[in-house]
PDB file of C-alpha atoms in Angstrom:
ATOM      1  CA  UNK H   1    -158.744 136.984  89.040  1.00  0.00           C
ATOM      2  CA  UNK H   2    -157.508 134.422  91.586  1.00  0.00           C
ATOM      3  CA  UNK H   3    -154.609 132.008  91.931  1.00  0.00           C
ATOM      4  CA  UNK H   4    -153.866 129.106  94.238  1.00  0.00           C
ATOM      5  CA  UNK H   5    -150.663 129.459  96.255  1.00  0.00           C
ATOM      6  CA  UNK H   6    -149.211 126.927  98.666  1.00  0.00           C
ATOM      7  CA  UNK H   7    -150.513 127.583 102.157  1.00  0.00           C
ATOM      8  CA  UNK H   8    -147.971 129.413 104.325  1.00  0.00           C
ATOM      9  CA  UNK H   9    -147.536 129.593 108.083  1.00  0.00           C
ATOM     10  CA  UNK H  10    -148.331 133.305 108.054  1.00  0.00           C
ATOM     11  CA  UNK H  11    -151.801 132.443 106.719  1.00  0.00           C
ATOM     12  CA  UNK H  12    -152.698 130.367 109.780  1.00  0.00           C
ATOM     13  CA  UNK H  13    -154.229 133.115 111.888  1.00  0.00           C
ATOM     14  CA  UNK H  14    -156.415 134.334 109.049  1.00  0.00           C
ATOM     15  CA  UNK H  15    -157.721 130.816 108.478  1.00  0.00           C
ATOM     16  CA  UNK H  16    -158.464 130.434 112.197  1.00  0.00           C
ATOM     17  CA  UNK H  17    -160.342 133.761 112.206  1.00  0.00           C
ATOM     18  CA  UNK H  18    -162.720 132.461 109.519  1.00  0.00           C
ATOM     19  CA  UNK H  19    -163.806 129.415 111.549  1.00  0.00           C
ATOM     20  CA  UNK H  20    -166.068 130.910 114.209  1.00  0.00           C
ATOM     21  CA  UNK H  21    -168.341 128.052 115.349  1.00  0.00           C
ATOM     22  CA  UNK H  22    -168.231 124.264 115.816  1.00  0.00           C
ATOM     23  CA  UNK H  23    -170.966 123.924 113.185  1.00  0.00           C
ATOM     24  CA  UNK H  24    -168.975 125.863 110.613  1.00  0.00           C
ATOM     25  CA  UNK H  25    -165.827 123.891 111.402  1.00  0.00           C
ATOM     26  CA  UNK H  26    -167.648 120.606 110.747  1.00  0.00           C
ATOM     27  CA  UNK H  27    -169.182 121.971 107.554  1.00  0.00           C
ATOM     28  CA  UNK H  28    -165.780 123.143 106.295  1.00  0.00           C
ATOM     29  CA  UNK H  29    -163.524 120.261 107.292  1.00  0.00           C
ATOM     30  CA  UNK H  30    -165.640 117.366 108.478  1.00  0.00           C
ATOM     31  CA  UNK H  31    -164.236 115.626 111.554  1.00  0.00           C
ATOM     32  CA  UNK H  32    -160.587 116.445 110.725  1.00  0.00           C
ATOM     33  CA  UNK H  33    -160.317 119.152 113.412  1.00  0.00           C
ATOM     34  CA  UNK H  34    -161.814 119.971 116.803  1.00  0.00           C
ATOM     35  CA  UNK H  35    -163.213 123.333 117.841  1.00  0.00           C
ATOM     36  CA  UNK H  36    -161.717 125.790 118.502  1.00  0.00           C
ATOM     37  CA  UNK H  37    -159.334 125.484 115.580  1.00  0.00           C
ATOM     38  CA  UNK H  38    -155.753 126.052 116.719  1.00  0.00           C
ATOM     39  CA  UNK H  39    -152.366 126.757 115.214  1.00  0.00           C
ATOM     40  CA  UNK H  40    -151.142 123.329 116.326  1.00  0.00           C
ATOM     41  CA  UNK H  41    -153.948 121.526 114.491  1.00  0.00           C
ATOM     42  CA  UNK H  42    -153.232 123.412 111.275  1.00  0.00           C
ATOM     43  CA  UNK H  43    -149.494 122.763 111.560  1.00  0.00           C
ATOM     44  CA  UNK H  44    -150.168 119.035 111.757  1.00  0.00           C
ATOM     45  CA  UNK H  45    -152.513 119.334 108.779  1.00  0.00           C
ATOM     46  CA  UNK H  46    -149.861 120.947 106.551  1.00  0.00           C
ATOM     47  CA  UNK H  47    -146.804 119.136 107.999  1.00  0.00           C
ATOM     48  CA  UNK H  48    -146.259 116.760 105.082  1.00  0.00           C
ATOM     49  CA  UNK H  49    -148.130 118.658 102.389  1.00  0.00           C
ATOM     50  CA  UNK H  50    -146.929 120.442  99.271  1.00  0.00           C
ATOM     51  CA  UNK H  51    -143.886 118.375  98.264  1.00  0.00           C
ATOM     52  CA  UNK H  52    -143.328 116.314  95.132  1.00  0.00           C
ATOM     53  CA  UNK H  53    -144.162 113.107  97.033  1.00  0.00           C
ATOM     54  CA  UNK H  54    -147.014 114.458  99.180  1.00  0.00           C
ATOM     55  CA  UNK H  55    -150.434 112.887  99.112  1.00  0.00           C
ATOM     56  CA  UNK H  56    -151.961 116.302  99.851  1.00  0.00           C
ATOM     57  CA  UNK H  57    -151.632 119.827  98.487  1.00  0.00           C
ATOM     58  CA  UNK H  58    -152.938 122.669 100.636  1.00  0.00           C
ATOM     59  CA  UNK H  59    -153.587 126.072  99.086  1.00  0.00           C
ATOM     60  CA  UNK H  60    -154.502 129.612  99.962  1.00  0.00           C
ATOM     61  CA  UNK H  61    -156.714 131.401  97.470  1.00  0.00           C
ATOM     62  CA  UNK H  62    -155.198 134.755  96.542  1.00  0.00           C
ATOM     63  CA  UNK H  63    -156.670 137.686  94.646  1.00  0.00           C
ATOM     64  CA  UNK H  64    -154.215 138.404  91.835  1.00  0.00           C
ATOM     65  CA  UNK H  65    -154.928 142.127  91.769  1.00  0.00           C
ATOM     66  CA  UNK H  66    -154.266 142.775  95.465  1.00  0.00           C
ATOM     67  CA  UNK H  67    -152.376 139.714  96.713  1.00  0.00           C
ATOM     68  CA  UNK H  68    -154.909 139.331  99.536  1.00  0.00           C
ATOM     69  CA  UNK H  69    -155.670 135.850 100.854  1.00  0.00           C
ATOM     70  CA  UNK H  70    -159.435 135.334 100.503  1.00  0.00           C
ATOM     71  CA  UNK H  71    -159.930 131.591 100.841  1.00  0.00           C
ATOM     72  CA  UNK H  72    -158.636 128.066 101.291  1.00  0.00           C
ATOM     73  CA  UNK H  73    -158.804 124.739  99.443  1.00  0.00           C
ATOM     74  CA  UNK H  74    -157.000 121.391  99.421  1.00  0.00           C
ATOM     75  CA  UNK H  75    -156.435 118.386  97.182  1.00  0.00           C
ATOM     76  CA  UNK H  76    -155.825 115.354  99.383  1.00  0.00           C
ATOM     77  CA  UNK H  77    -155.901 111.534  99.381  1.00  0.00           C
ATOM     78  CA  UNK H  78    -153.822 111.657  96.207  1.00  0.00           C
ATOM     79  CA  UNK H  79    -153.396 108.115  94.925  1.00  0.00           C
ATOM     80  CA  UNK H  80    -150.933 108.181  92.051  1.00  0.00           C
ATOM     81  CA  UNK H  81    -151.314 104.474  91.342  1.00  0.00           C
ATOM     82  CA  UNK H  82    -155.084 104.556  90.976  1.00  0.00           C
ATOM     83  CA  UNK H  83    -155.066 108.190  89.770  1.00  0.00           C
ATOM     84  CA  UNK H  84    -157.584 109.663  92.182  1.00  0.00           C
ATOM     85  CA  UNK H  85    -157.783 112.475  94.731  1.00  0.00           C
ATOM     86  CA  UNK H  86    -160.285 114.327  96.867  1.00  0.00           C
ATOM     87  CA  UNK H  87    -161.063 118.041  97.061  1.00  0.00           C
ATOM     88  CA  UNK H  88    -161.705 119.305 100.551  1.00  0.00           C
ATOM     89  CA  UNK H  89    -161.760 122.224 102.963  1.00  0.00           C
ATOM     90  CA  UNK H  90    -163.232 124.560 100.384  1.00  0.00           C
ATOM     91  CA  UNK H  91    -163.749 128.011 101.858  1.00  0.00           C
ATOM     92  CA  UNK H  92    -164.314 131.526 100.556  1.00  0.00           C
ATOM     93  CA  UNK H  93    -163.301 133.120 103.827  1.00  0.00           C
ATOM     94  CA  UNK H  94    -163.426 136.802 102.914  1.00  0.00           C
ATOM     95  CA  UNK H  95    -167.087 137.794 103.170  1.00  0.00           C
ATOM     96  CA  UNK H  96    -166.451 140.786 100.915  1.00  0.00           C
ATOM     97  CA  UNK H  97    -165.941 138.548  97.868  1.00  0.00           C
ATOM     98  CA  UNK H  98    -168.673 135.998  98.478  1.00  0.00           C
ATOM     99  CA  UNK H  99    -171.359 135.758  95.841  1.00  0.00           C
ATOM    100  CA  UNK H 100    -168.965 136.823  93.076  1.00  0.00           C
ATOM    101  CA  UNK H 101    -168.141 133.440  91.575  1.00  0.00           C
ATOM    102  CA  UNK H 102    -164.922 132.924  93.542  1.00  0.00           C
ATOM    103  CA  UNK H 103    -165.942 129.402  94.596  1.00  0.00           C
ATOM    104  CA  UNK H 104    -166.364 128.366  90.969  1.00  0.00           C
ATOM    105  CA  UNK H 105    -162.932 129.774  90.077  1.00  0.00           C
ATOM    106  CA  UNK H 106    -161.313 127.979  93.033  1.00  0.00           C
ATOM    107  CA  UNK H 107    -162.863 124.675  92.084  1.00  0.00           C
ATOM    108  CA  UNK H 108    -161.898 125.091  88.442  1.00  0.00           C
ATOM    109  CA  UNK H 109    -158.268 125.715  89.402  1.00  0.00           C
ATOM    110  CA  UNK H 110    -158.025 122.759  91.786  1.00  0.00           C
ATOM    111  CA  UNK H 111    -159.587 120.374  89.265  1.00  0.00           C
ATOM    112  CA  UNK H 112    -157.238 121.700  86.603  1.00  0.00           C
ATOM    113  CA  UNK H 113    -154.280 120.825  88.860  1.00  0.00           C
ATOM    114  CA  UNK H 114    -155.663 117.322  89.420  1.00  0.00           C
ATOM    115  CA  UNK H 115    -156.272 116.487  85.776  1.00  0.00           C
ATOM    116  CA  UNK H 116    -153.789 118.620  83.854  1.00  0.00           C
ATOM    117  CA  UNK H 117    -150.771 118.629  86.193  1.00  0.00           C
ATOM    118  CA  UNK H 118    -151.103 115.398  88.166  1.00  0.00           C
ATOM    119  CA  UNK H 119    -152.734 113.461  85.318  1.00  0.00           C
ATOM    120  CA  UNK H 120    -155.371 111.952  87.598  1.00  0.00           C
ATOM    121  CA  UNK H 121    -158.502 110.166  86.404  1.00  0.00           C
ATOM    122  CA  UNK H 122    -161.019 110.829  89.183  1.00  0.00           C
ATOM    123  CA  UNK H 123    -161.598 113.639  91.678  1.00  0.00           C
ATOM    124  CA  UNK H 124    -164.211 113.344  94.432  1.00  0.00           C
ATOM    125  CA  UNK H 125    -165.604 115.484  97.229  1.00  0.00           C
ATOM    126  CA  UNK H 126    -168.234 115.432  99.954  1.00  0.00           C
ATOM    127  CA  UNK H 127    -170.757 118.175 100.648  1.00  0.00           C
ATOM    128  CA  UNK H 128    -173.555 118.332 103.205  1.00  0.00           C
ATOM    129  CA  UNK H 129    -176.984 118.164 101.593  1.00  0.00           C
ATOM    130  CA  UNK H 130    -178.156 121.484 103.061  1.00  0.00           C
ATOM    131  CA  UNK H 131    -175.288 123.386 101.406  1.00  0.00           C
ATOM    132  CA  UNK H 132    -177.239 123.993  98.212  1.00  0.00           C
ATOM    133  CA  UNK H 133    -175.077 126.861  96.949  1.00  0.00           C
ATOM    134  CA  UNK H 134    -171.944 124.708  97.162  1.00  0.00           C
ATOM    135  CA  UNK H 135    -173.691 121.804  95.421  1.00  0.00           C
ATOM    136  CA  UNK H 136    -174.736 124.118  92.582  1.00  0.00           C
ATOM    137  CA  UNK H 137    -171.157 125.390  92.296  1.00  0.00           C
ATOM    138  CA  UNK H 138    -169.704 121.882  92.110  1.00  0.00           C
ATOM    139  CA  UNK H 139    -172.272 120.836  89.512  1.00  0.00           C
ATOM    140  CA  UNK H 140    -171.391 123.899  87.454  1.00  0.00           C
ATOM    141  CA  UNK H 141    -167.748 122.749  87.443  1.00  0.00           C
ATOM    142  CA  UNK H 142    -168.903 119.315  86.276  1.00  0.00           C
ATOM    143  CA  UNK H 143    -169.170 117.193  89.428  1.00  0.00           C
ATOM    144  CA  UNK H 144    -171.966 114.634  89.515  1.00  0.00           C
ATOM    145  CA  UNK H 145    -173.818 113.258  92.527  1.00  0.00           C
ATOM    146  CA  UNK H 146    -172.977 109.617  93.250  1.00  0.00           C
ATOM    147  CA  UNK H 147    -174.943 108.917  96.407  1.00  0.00           C
ATOM    148  CA  UNK H 148    -176.168 110.299  99.712  1.00  0.00           C
ATOM    149  CA  UNK H 149    -174.502 109.218 102.967  1.00  0.00           C
ATOM    150  CA  UNK H 150    -177.467 109.535 105.313  1.00  0.00           C
ATOM    151  CA  UNK H 151    -176.957 110.879 108.844  1.00  0.00           C
ATOM    152  CA  UNK H 152    -173.200 110.406 108.591  1.00  0.00           C
ATOM    153  CA  UNK H 153    -172.181 113.267 110.919  1.00  0.00           C
ATOM    154  CA  UNK H 154    -173.625 114.341 114.272  1.00  0.00           C
ATOM    155  CA  UNK H 155    -173.796 117.966 115.378  1.00  0.00           C
ATOM    156  CA  UNK H 156    -175.461 118.457 118.744  1.00  0.00           C
ATOM    157  CA  UNK H 157    -178.764 116.617 118.649  1.00  0.00           C
ATOM    158  CA  UNK H 158    -178.931 116.563 114.863  1.00  0.00           C
ATOM    159  CA  UNK H 159    -177.490 114.348 112.140  1.00  0.00           C
ATOM    160  CA  UNK H 160    -176.186 115.675 108.850  1.00  0.00           C
ATOM    161  CA  UNK H 161    -176.292 113.823 105.518  1.00  0.00           C
ATOM    162  CA  UNK H 162    -173.581 114.210 102.914  1.00  0.00           C
ATOM    163  CA  UNK H 163    -173.571 113.959  99.137  1.00  0.00           C
ATOM    164  CA  UNK H 164    -170.669 112.159  97.518  1.00  0.00           C
ATOM    165  CA  UNK H 165    -169.782 113.791  94.196  1.00  0.00           C
ATOM    166  CA  UNK H 166    -167.087 113.200  91.591  1.00  0.00           C
ATOM    167  CA  UNK H 167    -165.805 114.212  88.181  1.00  0.00           C
ATOM    168  CA  UNK H 168    -163.781 112.051  85.784  1.00  0.00           C
ATOM    169  CA  UNK H 169    -161.019 113.174  83.438  1.00  0.00           C
ATOM    170  CA  UNK H 170    -163.054 112.504  80.241  1.00  0.00           C
ATOM    171  CA  UNK H 171    -165.899 114.617  81.650  1.00  0.00           C
ATOM    172  CA  UNK H 172    -163.474 117.443  82.407  1.00  0.00           C
ATOM    173  CA  UNK H 173    -161.988 117.224  78.910  1.00  0.00           C
ATOM    174  CA  UNK H 174    -165.444 117.403  77.342  1.00  0.00           C
ATOM    175  CA  UNK H 175    -166.327 120.429  79.478  1.00  0.00           C
ATOM    176  CA  UNK H 176    -163.168 122.233  78.368  1.00  0.00           C
ATOM    177  CA  UNK H 177    -163.992 121.537  74.723  1.00  0.00           C
ATOM    178  CA  UNK H 178    -167.434 122.983  75.304  1.00  0.00           C
ATOM    179  CA  UNK H 179    -165.995 126.129  76.875  1.00  0.00           C
ATOM    180  CA  UNK H 180    -163.572 126.534  73.975  1.00  0.00           C
ATOM    181  CA  UNK H 181    -166.474 126.271  71.539  1.00  0.00           C
ATOM    182  CA  UNK H 182    -168.442 128.880  73.441  1.00  0.00           C
ATOM    183  CA  UNK H 183    -165.466 131.237  73.618  1.00  0.00           C
ATOM    184  CA  UNK H 184    -165.059 130.939  69.865  1.00  0.00           C
ATOM    185  CA  UNK H 185    -168.641 132.204  69.502  1.00  0.00           C
ATOM    186  CA  UNK H 186    -168.403 134.866  72.194  1.00  0.00           C
ATOM    187  CA  UNK H 187    -169.737 134.553  75.716  1.00  0.00           C
ATOM    188  CA  UNK H 188    -172.011 131.670  76.665  1.00  0.00           C
ATOM    189  CA  UNK H 189    -174.820 134.085  77.420  1.00  0.00           C
ATOM    190  CA  UNK H 190    -174.525 135.808  74.052  1.00  0.00           C
ATOM    191  CA  UNK H 191    -174.254 132.500  72.224  1.00  0.00           C
ATOM    192  CA  UNK H 192    -177.378 130.986  73.772  1.00  0.00           C
ATOM    193  CA  UNK H 193    -179.339 134.221  73.376  1.00  0.00           C
ATOM    194  CA  UNK H 194    -178.441 134.233  69.695  1.00  0.00           C
ATOM    195  CA  UNK H 195    -179.795 130.678  69.369  1.00  0.00           C
ATOM    196  CA  UNK H 196    -183.027 131.697  71.101  1.00  0.00           C
ATOM    197  CA  UNK H 197    -183.379 134.649  68.749  1.00  0.00           C
ATOM    198  CA  UNK H 198    -182.800 132.421  65.725  1.00  0.00           C
ATOM    199  CA  UNK H 199    -185.861 130.432  66.761  1.00  0.00           C
ATOM    200  CA  UNK H 200    -187.946 133.603  66.462  1.00  0.00           C
ATOM    201  CA  UNK H 201    -186.946 134.336  62.856  1.00  0.00           C
ATOM    202  CA  UNK H 202    -189.131 133.376  59.883  1.00  0.00           C
ATOM    203  CA  UNK H 203    -186.134 131.780  58.162  1.00  0.00           C
ATOM    204  CA  UNK H 204    -185.650 129.237  60.954  1.00  0.00           C
ATOM    205  CA  UNK H 205    -189.297 128.789  61.944  1.00  0.00           C
ATOM    206  CA  UNK H 206    -190.256 127.776  58.391  1.00  0.00           C
ATOM    207  CA  UNK H 207    -187.275 125.463  57.881  1.00  0.00           C
ATOM    208  CA  UNK H 208    -187.568 121.916  59.267  1.00  0.00           C
ATOM    209  CA  UNK H 209    -183.849 121.505  58.496  1.00  0.00           C
ATOM    210  CA  UNK H 210    -182.840 124.468  60.677  1.00  0.00           C
ATOM    211  CA  UNK H 211    -185.304 123.524  63.416  1.00  0.00           C
ATOM    212  CA  UNK H 212    -183.872 120.002  63.422  1.00  0.00           C
ATOM    213  CA  UNK H 213    -180.424 121.459  64.191  1.00  0.00           C
ATOM    214  CA  UNK H 214    -181.630 123.549  67.121  1.00  0.00           C
ATOM    215  CA  UNK H 215    -184.139 121.185  68.763  1.00  0.00           C
ATOM    216  CA  UNK H 216    -183.034 118.031  70.603  1.00  0.00           C
ATOM    217  CA  UNK H 217    -184.620 114.757  69.508  1.00  0.00           C
ATOM    218  CA  UNK H 218    -186.480 114.526  72.829  1.00  0.00           C
ATOM    219  CA  UNK H 219    -187.515 118.205  72.814  1.00  0.00           C
ATOM    220  CA  UNK H 220    -190.916 119.131  74.216  1.00  0.00           C
ATOM    221  CA  UNK H 221    -192.712 122.407  74.922  1.00  0.00           C
ATOM    222  CA  UNK H 222    -195.501 123.577  77.197  1.00  0.00           C
ATOM    223  CA  UNK H 223    -196.846 126.317  74.956  1.00  0.00           C
ATOM    224  CA  UNK H 224    -198.411 129.609  76.015  1.00  0.00           C
ATOM    225  CA  UNK H 225    -201.589 128.346  74.309  1.00  0.00           C
ATOM    226  CA  UNK H 226    -201.759 125.420  76.735  1.00  0.00           C
ATOM    227  CA  UNK H 227    -200.716 122.856  74.139  1.00  0.00           C
ATOM    228  CA  UNK H 228    -197.837 120.401  74.503  1.00  0.00           C
ATOM    229  CA  UNK H 229    -195.525 120.137  71.485  1.00  0.00           C
ATOM    230  CA  UNK H 230    -192.775 117.677  70.573  1.00  0.00           C
ATOM    231  CA  UNK H 231    -189.988 117.980  68.041  1.00  0.00           C
ATOM    232  CA  UNK H 232    -191.967 116.095  65.420  1.00  0.00           C
ATOM    233  CA  UNK H 233    -194.890 118.509  65.907  1.00  0.00           C
ATOM    234  CA  UNK H 234    -192.529 121.423  65.230  1.00  0.00           C
ATOM    235  CA  UNK H 235    -191.104 119.872  62.057  1.00  0.00           C
ATOM    236  CA  UNK H 236    -194.432 118.830  60.506  1.00  0.00           C
ATOM    237  CA  UNK H 237    -196.270 120.964  57.939  1.00  0.00           C
ATOM    238  CA  UNK H 238    -193.306 123.150  57.090  1.00  0.00           C
ATOM    239  CA  UNK H 239    -192.304 124.275  60.550  1.00  0.00           C
ATOM    240  CA  UNK H 240    -193.712 126.776  63.043  1.00  0.00           C
ATOM    241  CA  UNK H 241    -196.116 129.664  62.726  1.00  0.00           C
ATOM    242  CA  UNK H 242    -194.397 132.937  61.827  1.00  0.00           C
ATOM    243  CA  UNK H 243    -195.140 135.813  64.185  1.00  0.00           C
ATOM    244  CA  UNK H 244    -193.614 139.223  64.900  1.00  0.00           C
ATOM    245  CA  UNK H 245    -191.783 138.554  68.187  1.00  0.00           C
ATOM    246  CA  UNK H 246    -189.019 140.308  70.092  1.00  0.00           C
ATOM    247  CA  UNK H 247    -186.985 138.933  73.019  1.00  0.00           C
ATOM    248  CA  UNK H 248    -185.923 141.003  76.060  1.00  0.00           C
ATOM    249  CA  UNK H 249    -184.847 140.660  79.720  1.00  0.00           C
ATOM    250  CA  UNK H 250    -182.743 137.617  78.806  1.00  0.00           C
ATOM    251  CA  UNK H 251    -180.950 135.804  81.658  1.00  0.00           C
ATOM    252  CA  UNK H 252    -178.776 132.687  81.563  1.00  0.00           C
ATOM    253  CA  UNK H 253    -178.664 130.267  84.522  1.00  0.00           C
ATOM    254  CA  UNK H 254    -175.934 127.586  84.180  1.00  0.00           C
ATOM    255  CA  UNK H 255    -177.081 124.318  85.760  1.00  0.00           C
ATOM    256  CA  UNK H 256    -173.913 122.348  84.950  1.00  0.00           C
ATOM    257  CA  UNK H 257    -171.103 122.488  82.412  1.00  0.00           C
ATOM    258  CA  UNK H 258    -173.389 121.129  79.687  1.00  0.00           C
ATOM    259  CA  UNK H 259    -176.872 122.293  80.713  1.00  0.00           C
ATOM    260  CA  UNK H 260    -178.221 125.854  80.985  1.00  0.00           C
ATOM    261  CA  UNK H 261    -181.581 127.373  81.806  1.00  0.00           C
ATOM    262  CA  UNK H 262    -182.694 130.575  80.077  1.00  0.00           C
ATOM    263  CA  UNK H 263    -185.444 132.935  81.200  1.00  0.00           C
ATOM    264  CA  UNK H 264    -186.709 135.922  79.254  1.00  0.00           C
ATOM    265  CA  UNK H 265    -189.804 137.740  77.983  1.00  0.00           C
ATOM    266  CA  UNK H 266    -191.324 137.864  74.512  1.00  0.00           C
ATOM    267  CA  UNK H 267    -193.297 140.747  73.049  1.00  0.00           C
ATOM    268  CA  UNK H 268    -195.574 139.158  70.461  1.00  0.00           C
ATOM    269  CA  UNK H 269    -196.870 141.994  68.268  1.00  0.00           C
ATOM    270  CA  UNK H 270    -198.907 139.562  66.182  1.00  0.00           C
ATOM    271  CA  UNK H 271    -200.923 138.323  69.162  1.00  0.00           C
ATOM    272  CA  UNK H 272    -200.560 141.617  71.072  1.00  0.00           C
ATOM    273  CA  UNK H 273    -199.333 139.594  74.037  1.00  0.00           C
ATOM    274  CA  UNK H 274    -196.348 139.403  76.366  1.00  0.00           C
ATOM    275  CA  UNK H 275    -195.193 135.978  77.584  1.00  0.00           C
ATOM    276  CA  UNK H 276    -192.682 134.746  80.124  1.00  0.00           C
ATOM    277  CA  UNK H 277    -190.380 132.173  78.536  1.00  0.00           C
ATOM    278  CA  UNK H 278    -187.939 129.582  79.838  1.00  0.00           C
ATOM    279  CA  UNK H 279    -185.800 127.033  78.008  1.00  0.00           C
ATOM    280  CA  UNK H 280    -183.355 124.287  78.888  1.00  0.00           C
ATOM    281  CA  UNK H 281    -180.408 123.866  76.508  1.00  0.00           C
ATOM    282  CA  UNK H 282    -178.021 120.898  76.506  1.00  0.00           C
ATOM    283  CA  UNK H 283    -174.568 120.672  74.948  1.00  0.00           C
ATOM    284  CA  UNK H 284    -174.139 117.448  72.966  1.00  0.00           C
ATOM    285  CA  UNK H 285    -171.735 116.378  70.245  1.00  0.00           C
ATOM    286  CA  UNK H 286    -170.186 119.794  69.811  1.00  0.00           C
ATOM    287  CA  UNK H 287    -173.258 122.043  69.801  1.00  0.00           C
ATOM    288  CA  UNK H 288    -176.171 123.291  71.883  1.00  0.00           C
ATOM    289  CA  UNK H 289    -179.757 122.116  71.397  1.00  0.00           C
ATOM    290  CA  UNK H 290    -182.990 123.134  73.085  1.00  0.00           C
ATOM    291  CA  UNK H 291    -184.379 120.307  75.221  1.00  0.00           C
ATOM    292  CA  UNK H 292    -187.377 122.045  76.835  1.00  0.00           C
ATOM    293  CA  UNK H 293    -189.350 125.265  76.376  1.00  0.00           C
ATOM    294  CA  UNK H 294    -192.275 126.852  78.178  1.00  0.00           C
ATOM    295  CA  UNK H 295    -194.345 129.974  77.590  1.00  0.00           C
ATOM    296  CA  UNK H 296    -196.660 131.628  80.120  1.00  0.00           C
ATOM    297  CA  UNK H 297    -198.915 134.571  79.161  1.00  0.00           C
ATOM    298  CA  UNK H 298    -198.831 137.651  81.381  1.00  0.00           C
ATOM    299  CA  UNK H 299    -201.056 140.670  81.840  1.00  0.00           C
ATOM    300  CA  UNK H 300    -198.247 142.986  80.727  1.00  0.00           C
ATOM    301  CA  UNK H 301    -198.857 145.319  77.843  1.00  0.00           C
ATOM    302  CA  UNK H 302    -196.721 145.312  74.723  1.00  0.00           C
ATOM    303  CA  UNK H 303    -193.931 147.767  75.491  1.00  0.00           C
ATOM    304  CA  UNK H 304    -192.203 148.126  72.127  1.00  0.00           C
TER     305      UNK H 304
END
């Protein structure tokens, strides 16, 4: 869908057009530039970039289908001795493609360059704490929060705090293995939904062996009955109660590369009840296990 191409001089004006306020300039690039952004500032920024010996690579983000430039990203502070670098100046500039997962694709591509082409060990970034959508995107790629730099930038009369985040090569490798496993079983959404549906079947619910595979050791549940259950509770006395249940309105919410949240509804024909359900699944040692589950009764009627 997208590709990263070396930034070109004929992309300068488009980049400038995306940076409309001093606040947005600071959010995008930190203190590297002054407002208004100018051609001369950008030329200095890219002057020594994008060669075999550069310590920075500067990219335009291009839609493969149309060839249109829709964003910008850089990999800088490249230290080949200590095998580290820093992602910066991340921007989905074209408002028409925002909210479509472009940021995640950009970040995936830049991290892939760092680890798979440059053979680095660590990639870091900084993001202001109010930029919650960006933080969620970086966590989805696999970045982890390291610490908060409090009041580290000043904008007008206000101070902004910044999260330091990083991802290590072994973490990236593990995430890629996880994605390969999911692809082998179909989409992540379909795979996790299938696991949820297995937990509704009599075969699994009455088998402590099968339940043991699907539930994490530290699993717990806030049940729709108001009870709290642990894994050992679920495995005792031959498993769980068998009921006639059907799942619908299933949605998957990735929280990171190895943690997902599911939300859905259950029609329980046995109890003549509809419940709202949510689960947290974690990927460990090559497979997914449920870590948390909650059920909340609703006033909805059985619809099937």
